[in-house]
Coordinates of C-alpha atoms in Angstrom, one line a residue:
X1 CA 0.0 0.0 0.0
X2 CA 1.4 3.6 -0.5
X3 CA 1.7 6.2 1.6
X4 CA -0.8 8.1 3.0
X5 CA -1.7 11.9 3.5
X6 CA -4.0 13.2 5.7
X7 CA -6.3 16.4 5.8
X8 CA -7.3 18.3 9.0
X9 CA -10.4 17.3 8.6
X10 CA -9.8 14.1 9.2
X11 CA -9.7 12.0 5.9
X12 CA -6.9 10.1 4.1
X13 CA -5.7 10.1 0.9
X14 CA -4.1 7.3 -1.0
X15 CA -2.5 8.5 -4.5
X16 CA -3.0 4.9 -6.9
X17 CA -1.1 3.5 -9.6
X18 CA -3.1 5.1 -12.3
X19 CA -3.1 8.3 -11.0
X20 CA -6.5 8.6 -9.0
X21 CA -6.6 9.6 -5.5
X22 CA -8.9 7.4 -3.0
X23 CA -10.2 9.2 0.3
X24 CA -11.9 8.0 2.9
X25 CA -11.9 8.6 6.7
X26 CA -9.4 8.2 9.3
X27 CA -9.6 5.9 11.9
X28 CA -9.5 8.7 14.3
X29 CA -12.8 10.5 12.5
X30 CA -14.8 7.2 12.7
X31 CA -14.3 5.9 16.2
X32 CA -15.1 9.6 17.2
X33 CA -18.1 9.1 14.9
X34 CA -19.2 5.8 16.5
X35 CA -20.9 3.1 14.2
X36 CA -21.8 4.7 11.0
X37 CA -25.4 3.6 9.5
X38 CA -25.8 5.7 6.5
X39 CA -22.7 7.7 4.0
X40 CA -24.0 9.9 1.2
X41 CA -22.0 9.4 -1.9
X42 CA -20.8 12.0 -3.9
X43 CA -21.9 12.6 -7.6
X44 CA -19.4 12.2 -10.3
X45 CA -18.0 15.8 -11.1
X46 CA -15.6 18.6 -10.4
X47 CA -15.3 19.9 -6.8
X48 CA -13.1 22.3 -5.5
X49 CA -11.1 22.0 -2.4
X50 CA -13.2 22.3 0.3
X51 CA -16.3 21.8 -1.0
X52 CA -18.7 18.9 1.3
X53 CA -19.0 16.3 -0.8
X54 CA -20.3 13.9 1.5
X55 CA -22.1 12.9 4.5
X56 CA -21.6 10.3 7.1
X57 CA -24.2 9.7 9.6
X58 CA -23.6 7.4 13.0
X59 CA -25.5 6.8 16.2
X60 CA -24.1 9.7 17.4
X61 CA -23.8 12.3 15.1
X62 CA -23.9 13.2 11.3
X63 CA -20.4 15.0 9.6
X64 CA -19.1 16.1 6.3
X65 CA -16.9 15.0 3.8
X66 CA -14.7 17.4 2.3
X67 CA -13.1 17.4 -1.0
X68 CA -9.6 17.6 -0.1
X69 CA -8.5 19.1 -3.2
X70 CA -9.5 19.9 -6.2
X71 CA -10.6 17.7 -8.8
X72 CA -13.0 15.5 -10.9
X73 CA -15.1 12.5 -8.8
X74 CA -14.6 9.7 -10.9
X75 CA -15.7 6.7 -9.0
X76 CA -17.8 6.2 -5.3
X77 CA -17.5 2.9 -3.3
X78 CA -21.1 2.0 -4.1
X79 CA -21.0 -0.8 -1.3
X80 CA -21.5 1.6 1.3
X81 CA -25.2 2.3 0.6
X82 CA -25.8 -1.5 1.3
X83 CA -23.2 -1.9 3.5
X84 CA -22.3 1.2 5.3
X85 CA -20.4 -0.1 8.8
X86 CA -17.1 -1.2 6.4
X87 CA -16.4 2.7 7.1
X88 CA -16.1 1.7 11.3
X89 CA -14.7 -1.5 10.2
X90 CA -12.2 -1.1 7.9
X91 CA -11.6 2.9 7.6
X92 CA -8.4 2.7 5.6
X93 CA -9.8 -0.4 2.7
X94 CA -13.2 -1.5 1.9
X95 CA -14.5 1.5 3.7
X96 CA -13.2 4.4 0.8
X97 CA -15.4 7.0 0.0
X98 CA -14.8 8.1 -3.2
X99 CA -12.0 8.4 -5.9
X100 CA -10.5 11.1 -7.8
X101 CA -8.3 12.8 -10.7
X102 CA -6.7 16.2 -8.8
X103 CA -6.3 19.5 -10.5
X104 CA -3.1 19.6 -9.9
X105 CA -1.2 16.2 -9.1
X106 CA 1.7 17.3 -6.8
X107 CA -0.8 19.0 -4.5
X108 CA -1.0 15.5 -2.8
X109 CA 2.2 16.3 -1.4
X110 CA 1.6 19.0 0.6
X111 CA -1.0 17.6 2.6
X112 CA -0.3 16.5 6.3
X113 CA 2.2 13.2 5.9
X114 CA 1.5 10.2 9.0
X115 CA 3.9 12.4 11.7
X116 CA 1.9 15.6 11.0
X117 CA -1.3 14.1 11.5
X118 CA -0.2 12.2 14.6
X119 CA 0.6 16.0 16.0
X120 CA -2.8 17.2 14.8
X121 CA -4.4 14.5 17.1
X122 CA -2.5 15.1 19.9
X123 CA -2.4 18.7 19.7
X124 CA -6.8 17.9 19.7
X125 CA -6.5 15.5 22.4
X126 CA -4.4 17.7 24.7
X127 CA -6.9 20.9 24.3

């Protein structure tokens, strides 16, 4: 698996061999969450950064998705309406959100690497 990158809002981002970036939720965002029971998908467009492109209710709460950067949705992990608990029980595989082409490729880069995101975290815990 490559590496990840991380957003402050709590999502991942896994850059694939064709070029496509797949998000999803950290572990962190979804045991905060608590079990999830419903995840609107995105549609299949252009977003800019920032924009909420999805919604992820739980028993306890109901949160946004945001595009980490910008870019053209080009796929959506369709299991999730049947089967929306992979998000709680596999966060970083089967329970991706959606998949996209960025604007601009080496912007991946500059999001929060594993060590930055641990900080974020603790820098949240300890406040």
């Amino acid at each position: 698996m490559s590496e990840l990158h991380y957003t402050e809002d709590h999502e991942w981002l896994r850059v694939e061999s064709d070029g496509s970036v797949t998000v999803g939720i950290t572990a962190f965002a979804q045991n905060a969450l608590g079990d999830v029971v419903f995840v609107q998908l995105p549609d299949l467009q252009h977003y800019e950064q920032g924009a909420e492109v999805s919604t992820v209710e739980s028993v306890k709460a109901a949160s946004g998705v945001y595009m980490p950067l910008a870019g053209e949705v080009v796929a959506v992990n369709e299991q999730l309406d049947s089967n929306p608990e992979l998000v709680n029980e596999d966060p970083l595989g089967e329970g991706w959100f959606l998949r996209f082409i960025p604007a601009d490729a080496d912007a991946v880069a500059r999001l929060l690497d594993q060590d930055a995101y641990d900080r974020l975290i603790k820098a949240n815990a300890d406040a």
